[in-house]
Tab-separated table of C-alpha atoms in Angstrom:
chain	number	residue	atom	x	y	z
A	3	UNK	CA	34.611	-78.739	11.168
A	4	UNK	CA	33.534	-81.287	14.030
A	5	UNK	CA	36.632	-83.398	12.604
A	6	UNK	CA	39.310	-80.493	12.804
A	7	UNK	CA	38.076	-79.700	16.278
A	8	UNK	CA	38.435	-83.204	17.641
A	9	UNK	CA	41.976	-83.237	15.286
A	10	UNK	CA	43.598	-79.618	17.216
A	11	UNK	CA	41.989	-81.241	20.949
A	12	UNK	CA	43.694	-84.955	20.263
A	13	UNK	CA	47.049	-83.158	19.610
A	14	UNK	CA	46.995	-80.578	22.028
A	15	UNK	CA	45.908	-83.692	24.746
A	16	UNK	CA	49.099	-85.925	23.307
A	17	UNK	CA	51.552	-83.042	23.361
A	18	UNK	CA	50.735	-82.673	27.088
A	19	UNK	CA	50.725	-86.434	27.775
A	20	UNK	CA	53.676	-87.253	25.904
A	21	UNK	CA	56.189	-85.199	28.627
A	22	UNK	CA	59.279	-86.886	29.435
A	23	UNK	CA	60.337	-87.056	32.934
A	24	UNK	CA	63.716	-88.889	34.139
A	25	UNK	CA	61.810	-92.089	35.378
A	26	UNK	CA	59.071	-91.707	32.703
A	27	UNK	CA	59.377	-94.229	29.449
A	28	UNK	CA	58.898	-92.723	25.557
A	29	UNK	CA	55.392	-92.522	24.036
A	30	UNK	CA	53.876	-93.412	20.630
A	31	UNK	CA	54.277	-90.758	18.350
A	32	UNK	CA	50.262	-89.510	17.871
A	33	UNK	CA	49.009	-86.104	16.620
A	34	UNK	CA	52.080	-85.064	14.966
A	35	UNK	CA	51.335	-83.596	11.529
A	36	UNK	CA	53.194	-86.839	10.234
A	37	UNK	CA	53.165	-87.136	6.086
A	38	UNK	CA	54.418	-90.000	4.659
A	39	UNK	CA	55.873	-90.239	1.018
A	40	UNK	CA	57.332	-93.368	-0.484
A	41	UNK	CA	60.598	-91.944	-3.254
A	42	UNK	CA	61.655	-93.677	-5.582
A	43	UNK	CA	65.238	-92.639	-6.249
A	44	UNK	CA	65.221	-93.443	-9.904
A	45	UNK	CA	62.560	-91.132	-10.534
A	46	UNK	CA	64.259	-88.143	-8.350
A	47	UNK	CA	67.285	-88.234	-10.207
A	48	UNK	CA	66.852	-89.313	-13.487
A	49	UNK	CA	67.329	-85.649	-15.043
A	50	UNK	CA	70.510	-84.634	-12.688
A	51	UNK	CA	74.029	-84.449	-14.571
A	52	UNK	CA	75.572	-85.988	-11.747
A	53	UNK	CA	73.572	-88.985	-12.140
A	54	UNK	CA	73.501	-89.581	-15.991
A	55	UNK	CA	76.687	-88.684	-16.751
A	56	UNK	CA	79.015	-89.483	-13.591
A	57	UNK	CA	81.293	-86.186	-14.613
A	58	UNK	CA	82.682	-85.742	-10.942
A	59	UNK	CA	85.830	-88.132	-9.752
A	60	UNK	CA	86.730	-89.466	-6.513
A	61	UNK	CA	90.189	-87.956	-6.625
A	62	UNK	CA	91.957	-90.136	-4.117
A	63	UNK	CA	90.715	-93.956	-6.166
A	64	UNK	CA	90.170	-91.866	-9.404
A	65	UNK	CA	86.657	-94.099	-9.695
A	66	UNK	CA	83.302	-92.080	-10.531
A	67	UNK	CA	81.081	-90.961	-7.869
A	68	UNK	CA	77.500	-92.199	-7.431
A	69	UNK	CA	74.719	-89.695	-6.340
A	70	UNK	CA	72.317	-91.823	-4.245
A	71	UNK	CA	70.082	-89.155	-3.266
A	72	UNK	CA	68.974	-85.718	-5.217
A	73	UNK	CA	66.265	-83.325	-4.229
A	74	UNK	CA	64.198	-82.313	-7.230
A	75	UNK	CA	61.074	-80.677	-5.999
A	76	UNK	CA	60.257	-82.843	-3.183
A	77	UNK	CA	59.561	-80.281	-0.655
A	78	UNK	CA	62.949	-81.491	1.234
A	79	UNK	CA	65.024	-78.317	1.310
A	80	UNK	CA	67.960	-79.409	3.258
A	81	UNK	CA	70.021	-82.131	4.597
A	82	UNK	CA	72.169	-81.480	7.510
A	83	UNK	CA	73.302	-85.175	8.762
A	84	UNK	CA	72.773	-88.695	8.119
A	85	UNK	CA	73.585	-92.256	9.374
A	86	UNK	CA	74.376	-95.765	7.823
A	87	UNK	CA	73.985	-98.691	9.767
A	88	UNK	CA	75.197	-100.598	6.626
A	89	UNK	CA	75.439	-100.097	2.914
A	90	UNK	CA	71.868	-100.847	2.525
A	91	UNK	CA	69.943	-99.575	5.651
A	92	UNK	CA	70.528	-95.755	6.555
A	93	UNK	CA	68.636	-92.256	7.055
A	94	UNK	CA	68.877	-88.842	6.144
A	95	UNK	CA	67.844	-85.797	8.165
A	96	UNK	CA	67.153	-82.031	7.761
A	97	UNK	CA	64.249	-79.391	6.882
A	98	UNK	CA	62.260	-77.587	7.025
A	99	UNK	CA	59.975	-79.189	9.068
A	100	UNK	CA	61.604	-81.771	11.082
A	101	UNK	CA	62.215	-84.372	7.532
A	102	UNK	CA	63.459	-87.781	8.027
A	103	UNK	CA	64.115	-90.187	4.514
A	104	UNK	CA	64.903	-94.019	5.387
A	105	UNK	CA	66.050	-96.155	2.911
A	106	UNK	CA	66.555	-99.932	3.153
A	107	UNK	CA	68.110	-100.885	-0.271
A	108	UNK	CA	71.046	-98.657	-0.545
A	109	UNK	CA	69.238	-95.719	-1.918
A	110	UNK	CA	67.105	-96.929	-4.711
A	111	UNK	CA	63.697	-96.024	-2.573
A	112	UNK	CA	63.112	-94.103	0.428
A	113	UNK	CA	60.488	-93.556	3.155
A	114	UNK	CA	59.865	-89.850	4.238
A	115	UNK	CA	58.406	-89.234	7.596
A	116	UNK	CA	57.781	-85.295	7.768
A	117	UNK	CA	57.048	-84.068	11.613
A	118	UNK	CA	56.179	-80.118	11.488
A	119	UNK	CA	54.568	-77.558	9.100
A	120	UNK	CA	57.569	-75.165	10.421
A	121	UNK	CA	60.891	-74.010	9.542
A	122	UNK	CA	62.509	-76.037	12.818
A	123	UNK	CA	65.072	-78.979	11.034
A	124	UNK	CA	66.858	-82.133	12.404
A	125	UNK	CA	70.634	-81.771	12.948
A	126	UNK	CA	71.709	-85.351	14.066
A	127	UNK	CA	70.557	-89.263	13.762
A	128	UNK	CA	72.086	-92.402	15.504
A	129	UNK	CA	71.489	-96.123	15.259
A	130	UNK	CA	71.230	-98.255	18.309
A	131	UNK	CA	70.703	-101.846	17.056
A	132	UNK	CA	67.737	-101.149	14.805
A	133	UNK	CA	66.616	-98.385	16.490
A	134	UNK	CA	66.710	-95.357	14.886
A	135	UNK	CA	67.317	-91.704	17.085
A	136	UNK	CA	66.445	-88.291	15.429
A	137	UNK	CA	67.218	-85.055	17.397
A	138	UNK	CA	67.256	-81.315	16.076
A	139	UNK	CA	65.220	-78.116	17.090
A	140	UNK	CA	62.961	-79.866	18.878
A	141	UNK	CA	62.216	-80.605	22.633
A	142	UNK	CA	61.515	-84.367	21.504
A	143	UNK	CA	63.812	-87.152	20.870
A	144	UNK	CA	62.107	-89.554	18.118
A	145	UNK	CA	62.464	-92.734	17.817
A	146	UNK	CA	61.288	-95.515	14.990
A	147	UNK	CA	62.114	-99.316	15.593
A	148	UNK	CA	61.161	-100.400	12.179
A	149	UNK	CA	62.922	-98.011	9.983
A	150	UNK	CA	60.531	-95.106	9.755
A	151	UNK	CA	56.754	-96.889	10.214
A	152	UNK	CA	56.199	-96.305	13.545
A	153	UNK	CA	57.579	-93.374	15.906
A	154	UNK	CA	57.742	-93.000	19.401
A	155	UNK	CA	58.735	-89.409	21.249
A	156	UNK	CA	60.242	-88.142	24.420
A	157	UNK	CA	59.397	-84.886	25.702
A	158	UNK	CA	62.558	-83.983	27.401
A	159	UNK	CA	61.008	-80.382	28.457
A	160	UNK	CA	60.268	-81.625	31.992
A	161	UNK	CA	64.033	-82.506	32.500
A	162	UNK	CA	65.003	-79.350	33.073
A	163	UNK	CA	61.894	-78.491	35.406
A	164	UNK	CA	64.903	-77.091	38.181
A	165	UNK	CA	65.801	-74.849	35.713
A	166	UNK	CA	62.934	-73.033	34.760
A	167	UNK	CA	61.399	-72.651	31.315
A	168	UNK	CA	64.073	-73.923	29.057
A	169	UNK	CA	63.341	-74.105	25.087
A	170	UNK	CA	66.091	-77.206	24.142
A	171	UNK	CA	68.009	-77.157	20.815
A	172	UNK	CA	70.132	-80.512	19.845
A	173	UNK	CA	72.926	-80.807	17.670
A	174	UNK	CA	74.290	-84.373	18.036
A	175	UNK	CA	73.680	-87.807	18.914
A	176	UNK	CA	75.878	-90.575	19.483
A	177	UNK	CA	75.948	-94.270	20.936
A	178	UNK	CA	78.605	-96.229	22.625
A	179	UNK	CA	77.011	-98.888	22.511
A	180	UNK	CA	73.255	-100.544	21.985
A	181	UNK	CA	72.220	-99.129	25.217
A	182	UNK	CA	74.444	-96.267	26.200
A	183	UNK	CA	73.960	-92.872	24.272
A	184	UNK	CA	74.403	-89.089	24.661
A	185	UNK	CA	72.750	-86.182	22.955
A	186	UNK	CA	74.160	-82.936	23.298
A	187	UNK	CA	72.535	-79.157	22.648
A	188	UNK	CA	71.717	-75.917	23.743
A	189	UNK	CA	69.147	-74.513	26.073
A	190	UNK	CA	67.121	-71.128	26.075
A	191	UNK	CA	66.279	-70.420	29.367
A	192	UNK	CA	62.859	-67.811	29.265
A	193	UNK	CA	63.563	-64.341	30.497
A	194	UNK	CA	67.395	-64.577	30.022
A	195	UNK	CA	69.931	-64.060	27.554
A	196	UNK	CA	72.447	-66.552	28.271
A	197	UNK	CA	71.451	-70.473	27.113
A	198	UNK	CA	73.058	-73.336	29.149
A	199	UNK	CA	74.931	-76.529	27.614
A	200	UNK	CA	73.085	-79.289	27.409
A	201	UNK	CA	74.019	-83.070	27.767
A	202	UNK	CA	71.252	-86.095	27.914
A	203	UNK	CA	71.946	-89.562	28.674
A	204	UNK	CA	70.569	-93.293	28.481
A	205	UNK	CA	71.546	-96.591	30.136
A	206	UNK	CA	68.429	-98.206	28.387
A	207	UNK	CA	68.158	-98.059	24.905
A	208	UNK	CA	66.700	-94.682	24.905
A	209	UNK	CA	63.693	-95.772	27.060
A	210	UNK	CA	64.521	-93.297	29.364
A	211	UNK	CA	66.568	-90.294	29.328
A	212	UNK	CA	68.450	-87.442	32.033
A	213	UNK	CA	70.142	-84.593	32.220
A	214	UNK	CA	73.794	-84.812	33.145
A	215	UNK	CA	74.215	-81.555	35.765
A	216	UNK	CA	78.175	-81.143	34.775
A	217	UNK	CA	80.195	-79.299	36.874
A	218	UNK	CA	83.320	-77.136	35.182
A	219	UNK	CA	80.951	-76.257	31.592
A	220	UNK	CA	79.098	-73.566	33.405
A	221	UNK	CA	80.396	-70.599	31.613
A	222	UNK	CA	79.850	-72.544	28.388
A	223	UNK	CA	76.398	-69.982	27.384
A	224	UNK	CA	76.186	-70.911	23.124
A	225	UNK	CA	76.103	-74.671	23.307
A	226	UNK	CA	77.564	-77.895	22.895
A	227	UNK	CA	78.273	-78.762	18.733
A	228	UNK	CA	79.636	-82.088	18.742
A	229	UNK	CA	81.587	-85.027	20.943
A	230	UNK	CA	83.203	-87.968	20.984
A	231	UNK	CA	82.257	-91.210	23.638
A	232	UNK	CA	84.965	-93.625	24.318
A	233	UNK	CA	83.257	-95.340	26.560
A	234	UNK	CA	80.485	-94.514	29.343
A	235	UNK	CA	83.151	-92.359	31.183
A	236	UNK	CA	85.234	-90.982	28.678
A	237	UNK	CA	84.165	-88.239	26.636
A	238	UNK	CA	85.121	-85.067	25.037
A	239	UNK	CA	83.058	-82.353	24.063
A	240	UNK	CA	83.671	-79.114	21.421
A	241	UNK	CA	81.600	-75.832	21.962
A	242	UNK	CA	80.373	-73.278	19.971
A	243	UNK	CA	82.547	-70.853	22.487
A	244	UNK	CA	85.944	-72.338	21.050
A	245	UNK	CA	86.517	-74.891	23.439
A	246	UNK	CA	86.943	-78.370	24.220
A	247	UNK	CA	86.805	-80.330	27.387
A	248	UNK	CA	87.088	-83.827	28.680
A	249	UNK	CA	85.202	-86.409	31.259
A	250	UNK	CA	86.249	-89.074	33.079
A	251	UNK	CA	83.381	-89.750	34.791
A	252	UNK	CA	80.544	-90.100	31.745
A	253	UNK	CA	79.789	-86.107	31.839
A	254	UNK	CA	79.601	-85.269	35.316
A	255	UNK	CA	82.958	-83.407	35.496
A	256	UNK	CA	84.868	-81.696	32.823
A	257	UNK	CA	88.209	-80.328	32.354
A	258	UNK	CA	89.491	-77.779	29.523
A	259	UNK	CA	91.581	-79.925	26.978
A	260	UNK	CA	91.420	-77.158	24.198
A	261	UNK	CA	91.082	-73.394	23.743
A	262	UNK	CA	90.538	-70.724	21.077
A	263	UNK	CA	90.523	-67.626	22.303
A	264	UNK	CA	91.513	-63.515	21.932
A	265	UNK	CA	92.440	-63.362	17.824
A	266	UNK	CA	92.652	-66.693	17.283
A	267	UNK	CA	89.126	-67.288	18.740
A	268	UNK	CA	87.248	-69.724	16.432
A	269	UNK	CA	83.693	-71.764	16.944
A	270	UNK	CA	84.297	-75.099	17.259
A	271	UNK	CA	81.684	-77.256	15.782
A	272	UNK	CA	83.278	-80.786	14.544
A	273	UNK	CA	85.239	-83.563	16.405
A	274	UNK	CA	86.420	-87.036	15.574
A	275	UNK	CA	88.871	-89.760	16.909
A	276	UNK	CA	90.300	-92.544	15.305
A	277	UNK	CA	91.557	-93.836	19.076
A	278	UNK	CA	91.941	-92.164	22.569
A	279	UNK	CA	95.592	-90.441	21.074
A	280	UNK	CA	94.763	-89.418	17.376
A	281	UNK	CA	91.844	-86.855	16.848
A	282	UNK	CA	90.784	-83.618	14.831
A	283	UNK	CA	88.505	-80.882	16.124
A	284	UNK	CA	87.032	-78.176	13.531
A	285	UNK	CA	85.781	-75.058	13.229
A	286	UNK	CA	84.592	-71.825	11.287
A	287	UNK	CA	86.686	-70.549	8.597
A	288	UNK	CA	88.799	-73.967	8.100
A	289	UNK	CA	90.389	-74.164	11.062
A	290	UNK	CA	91.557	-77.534	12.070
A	291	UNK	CA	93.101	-78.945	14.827
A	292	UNK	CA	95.504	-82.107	15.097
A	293	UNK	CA	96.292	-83.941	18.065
A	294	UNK	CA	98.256	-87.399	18.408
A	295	UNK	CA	98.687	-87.681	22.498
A	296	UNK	CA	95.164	-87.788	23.509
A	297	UNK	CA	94.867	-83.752	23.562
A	298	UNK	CA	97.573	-82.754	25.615
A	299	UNK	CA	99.046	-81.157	22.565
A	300	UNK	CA	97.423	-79.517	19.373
A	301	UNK	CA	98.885	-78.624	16.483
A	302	UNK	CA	96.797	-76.292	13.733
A	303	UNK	CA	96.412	-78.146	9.986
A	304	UNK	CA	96.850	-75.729	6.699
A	305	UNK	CA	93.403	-76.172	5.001
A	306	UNK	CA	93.736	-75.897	1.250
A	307	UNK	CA	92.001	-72.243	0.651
A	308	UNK	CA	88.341	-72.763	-1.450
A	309	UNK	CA	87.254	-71.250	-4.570
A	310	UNK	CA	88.100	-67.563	-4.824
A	311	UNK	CA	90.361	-67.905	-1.606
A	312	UNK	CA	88.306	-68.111	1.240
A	313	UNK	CA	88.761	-71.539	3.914
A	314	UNK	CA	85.558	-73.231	4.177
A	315	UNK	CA	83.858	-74.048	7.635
A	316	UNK	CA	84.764	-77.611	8.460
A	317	UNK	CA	81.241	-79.238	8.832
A	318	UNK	CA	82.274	-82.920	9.788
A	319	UNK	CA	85.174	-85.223	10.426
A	320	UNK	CA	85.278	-88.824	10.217
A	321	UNK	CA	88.285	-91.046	10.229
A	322	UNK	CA	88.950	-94.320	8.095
A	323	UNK	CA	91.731	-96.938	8.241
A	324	UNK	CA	93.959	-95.124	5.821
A	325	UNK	CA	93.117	-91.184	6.354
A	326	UNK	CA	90.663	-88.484	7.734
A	327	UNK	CA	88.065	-87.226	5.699
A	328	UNK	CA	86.471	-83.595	6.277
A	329	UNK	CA	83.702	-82.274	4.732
A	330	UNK	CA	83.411	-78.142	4.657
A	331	UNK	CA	80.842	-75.572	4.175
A	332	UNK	CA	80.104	-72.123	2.845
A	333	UNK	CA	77.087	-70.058	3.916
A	334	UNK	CA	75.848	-69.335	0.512
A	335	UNK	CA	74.586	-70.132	-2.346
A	336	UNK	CA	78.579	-70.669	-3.344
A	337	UNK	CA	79.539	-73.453	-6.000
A	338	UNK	CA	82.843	-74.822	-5.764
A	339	UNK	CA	84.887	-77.862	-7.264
A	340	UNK	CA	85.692	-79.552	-4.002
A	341	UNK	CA	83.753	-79.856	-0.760
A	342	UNK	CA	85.687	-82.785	0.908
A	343	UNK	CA	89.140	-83.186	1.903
A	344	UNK	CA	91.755	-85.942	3.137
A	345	UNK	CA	94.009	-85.915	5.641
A	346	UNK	CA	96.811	-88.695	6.452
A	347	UNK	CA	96.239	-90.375	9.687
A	348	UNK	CA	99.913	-88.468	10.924
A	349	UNK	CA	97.757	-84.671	10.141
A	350	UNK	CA	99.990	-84.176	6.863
A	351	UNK	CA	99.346	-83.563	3.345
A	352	UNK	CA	95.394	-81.926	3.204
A	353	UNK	CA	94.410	-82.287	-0.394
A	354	UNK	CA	90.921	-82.787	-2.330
A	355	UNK	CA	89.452	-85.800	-2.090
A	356	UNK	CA	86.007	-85.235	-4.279
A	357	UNK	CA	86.738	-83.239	-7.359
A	358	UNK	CA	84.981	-82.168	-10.570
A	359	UNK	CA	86.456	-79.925	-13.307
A	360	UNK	CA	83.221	-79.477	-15.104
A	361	UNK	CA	81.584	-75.948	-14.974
A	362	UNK	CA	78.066	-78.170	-15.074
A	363	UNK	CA	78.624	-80.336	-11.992
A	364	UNK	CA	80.100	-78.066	-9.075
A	365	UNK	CA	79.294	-78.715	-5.623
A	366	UNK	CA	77.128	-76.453	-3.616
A	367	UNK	CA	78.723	-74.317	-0.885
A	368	UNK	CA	76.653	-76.221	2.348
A	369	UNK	CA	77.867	-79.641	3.204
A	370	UNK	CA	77.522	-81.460	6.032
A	371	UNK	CA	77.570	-85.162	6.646
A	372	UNK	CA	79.685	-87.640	5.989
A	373	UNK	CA	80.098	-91.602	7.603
A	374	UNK	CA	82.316	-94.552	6.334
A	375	UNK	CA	80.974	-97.974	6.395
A	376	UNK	CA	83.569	-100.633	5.254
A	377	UNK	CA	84.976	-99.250	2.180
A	378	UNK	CA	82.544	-96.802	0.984
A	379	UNK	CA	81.475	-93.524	2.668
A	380	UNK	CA	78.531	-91.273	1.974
A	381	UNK	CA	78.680	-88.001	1.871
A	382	UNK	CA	76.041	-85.044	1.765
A	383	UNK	CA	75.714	-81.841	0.482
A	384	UNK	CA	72.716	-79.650	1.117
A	385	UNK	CA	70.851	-81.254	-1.930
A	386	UNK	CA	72.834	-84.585	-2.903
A	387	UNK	CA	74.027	-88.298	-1.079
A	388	UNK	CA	76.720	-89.200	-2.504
A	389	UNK	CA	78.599	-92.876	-2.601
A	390	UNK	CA	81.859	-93.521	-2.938
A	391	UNK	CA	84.779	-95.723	-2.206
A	392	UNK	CA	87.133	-94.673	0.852
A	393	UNK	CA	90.433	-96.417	-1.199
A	394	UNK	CA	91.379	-98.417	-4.287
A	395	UNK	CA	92.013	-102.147	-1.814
């Protein structure tokens, strides 16, 4: 009992020594309810279809699909991003319970790092050099310099000290570079209805992190989903209230560059760029949105209607050398025979680019990750990783 005691005191003590402040540096991770699990991905999936019996097709190199990653009773319940540094070394994210899986030999073992006994998930992980960045509903940023076996936090509550009680939620993380990065969100302020946009930023490797107070995003109230950095200055943002807007001058002003609104209002929760003219922004009920002079002009994209006619939610966006690939989502417990699209780099001719005609492999309805590196891309579902290649060269 004695034990316990101490136990509840030490993280109580670390919880309120571990608050970030804008000159104040990240702490070691201590008194989280951290569990670690070493997988071993042969042992997960040996009794999936999907992995025995490769019965799915890319349908764009007509090659069979690899599942890297299955959750068979592993406590894991969802994945909601992930991020490659190369083929070999790259993470997964989700919940419940703030879940992290590493893997540093292209899938074929993983290290879990589990952070809560609660329902909260990550929603977003970056690289920067070897440093890994996990954000989600959570006031901390975490951080793990040796893929997974030692964490660090920042306790970005105090940031918003002007502001009153704010309760942060983050959706996305990116780098521009190995020092530069932005994490965007949502903030509940206490006693009001309203949240407030959120956008952090670091010059130093994530050492230290601040708020960004943006002028012209002030009637944005449900949140920042996604964004794109071009650089330090240049940036573009989508929100959850159907817009998009740009910066200049790294996030301190913002102009509108895109708008959804009376009945053809749609959240906006997905952006990509393959350079500062060619881009796609996404949104609820497969809307998509094409642009090829740097915004000024948008024109929608006719998503392929899903299963018994519904359009998906596009979830994610990437672009490769030869096309755009989009990964979509339905709310439910939905099984359909496509989740991921392609899109030529000009915004013509949508069509499947994962496929499977068999009634015993269908993909389930929530997907939402997907990253090319070199010629293969991974992909994620709520329960599976998949590899694949992004062309037949």
């Amino acid at each position: 009992m004695k034990i316990l005691q101490s136990l509840i005191l030490l993280f109580i003590v670390v919880l309120h020594s571990c608050k970030g402040q804008n000159n104040q540096e990240e702490k070691p991770l201590t008194g989280f309810n951290k569990v670690e699990l070493i997988l071993d991905n042969e042992f997960i999936s040996k009794d999936t279809i999907t992995q025995q019996n490769t019965s799915f097709l890319n349908a764009t190199t007509t090659q069979n699909v690899s599942v890297l990653h299955h959750i068979e009773e592993t406590g894991f319940h969802m994945y909601n991003s992930l991020a490659f540094k190369n083929r070999n070394v790259g993470i997964i994210v989700g919940g419940a319970g703030l879940i992290t899986r590493i893997t540093k030999d292209g899938g074929k073992t993983w290290l879990e790092n589990r952070f809560s006994r609660f329902g909260n998930p990550f929603y977003s992980a970056a690289f920067s050099g070897d440093n890994i960045f996990v954000i989600g509903d959570s006031e901390y940023i975490f951080t793990t310099p040796d893929f997974g076996k030692n964490w660090s936090v920042f306790n970005t509550k105090e940031l918003f000290e002007k502001r009153g009680r704010i309760s942060p939620k983050y959706y996305k993380t990116r780098f521009v570079n190995d020092k530069i990065g932005f994490i965007v969100g949502s903030g509940y302020i206490s006693g009001e209805e309203n949240s407030i946009s959120v956008i952090l930023k670091t010059v130093d490797a994530g050492k230290t992190w601040t708020t960004i107070e943006h002028m012209g995003l002030e009637k944005e109230t449900e949140g920042i989903s996604d964004f794109v950095a071009f650089s330090e200055k240049e940036i573009i943002v989508v929100t959850f209230s159907g817009r998009s807007y740009k910066s200049i001058d790294g996030g301190s002003n913002w102009q509108l560059l895109f708008e959804t609104d009376g009945e053809d209002f749609v959240n906006l929760n997905s952006i990509a760029f393959l350079n500062q003219n060619i881009g796609l922004i996404g949104g609820l009920n497969g809307d998509l949105f094409y642009t090829d002079n740097s915004g000024n002009d948008w024109r929608k994209i006719d998503m392929p209607k899903d299963g018994d006619g519904y359009k998906a939610n596009i979830s994610d966006i990437i672009f490769t050398k030869e096309s755009a690939l989009i990964t979509t989502s339905i709310s439910s417990d939905y099984y359909r025979d496509t989740f991921v699209y392609q899109l030529n780099i000009d915004g013509t001719n949508c069509r499947p680019f994962l496929i499977s005609e068999s009634e015993d492999v269908l993909f389930t309805g929530e997907s939402f990750g997907i990253q090319a590196t070199a010629d293969e891309v991974f992909i994620l579902d709520r329960d599976n990783l998949y590899k694949t290649k992004t062309s037949n060269k």
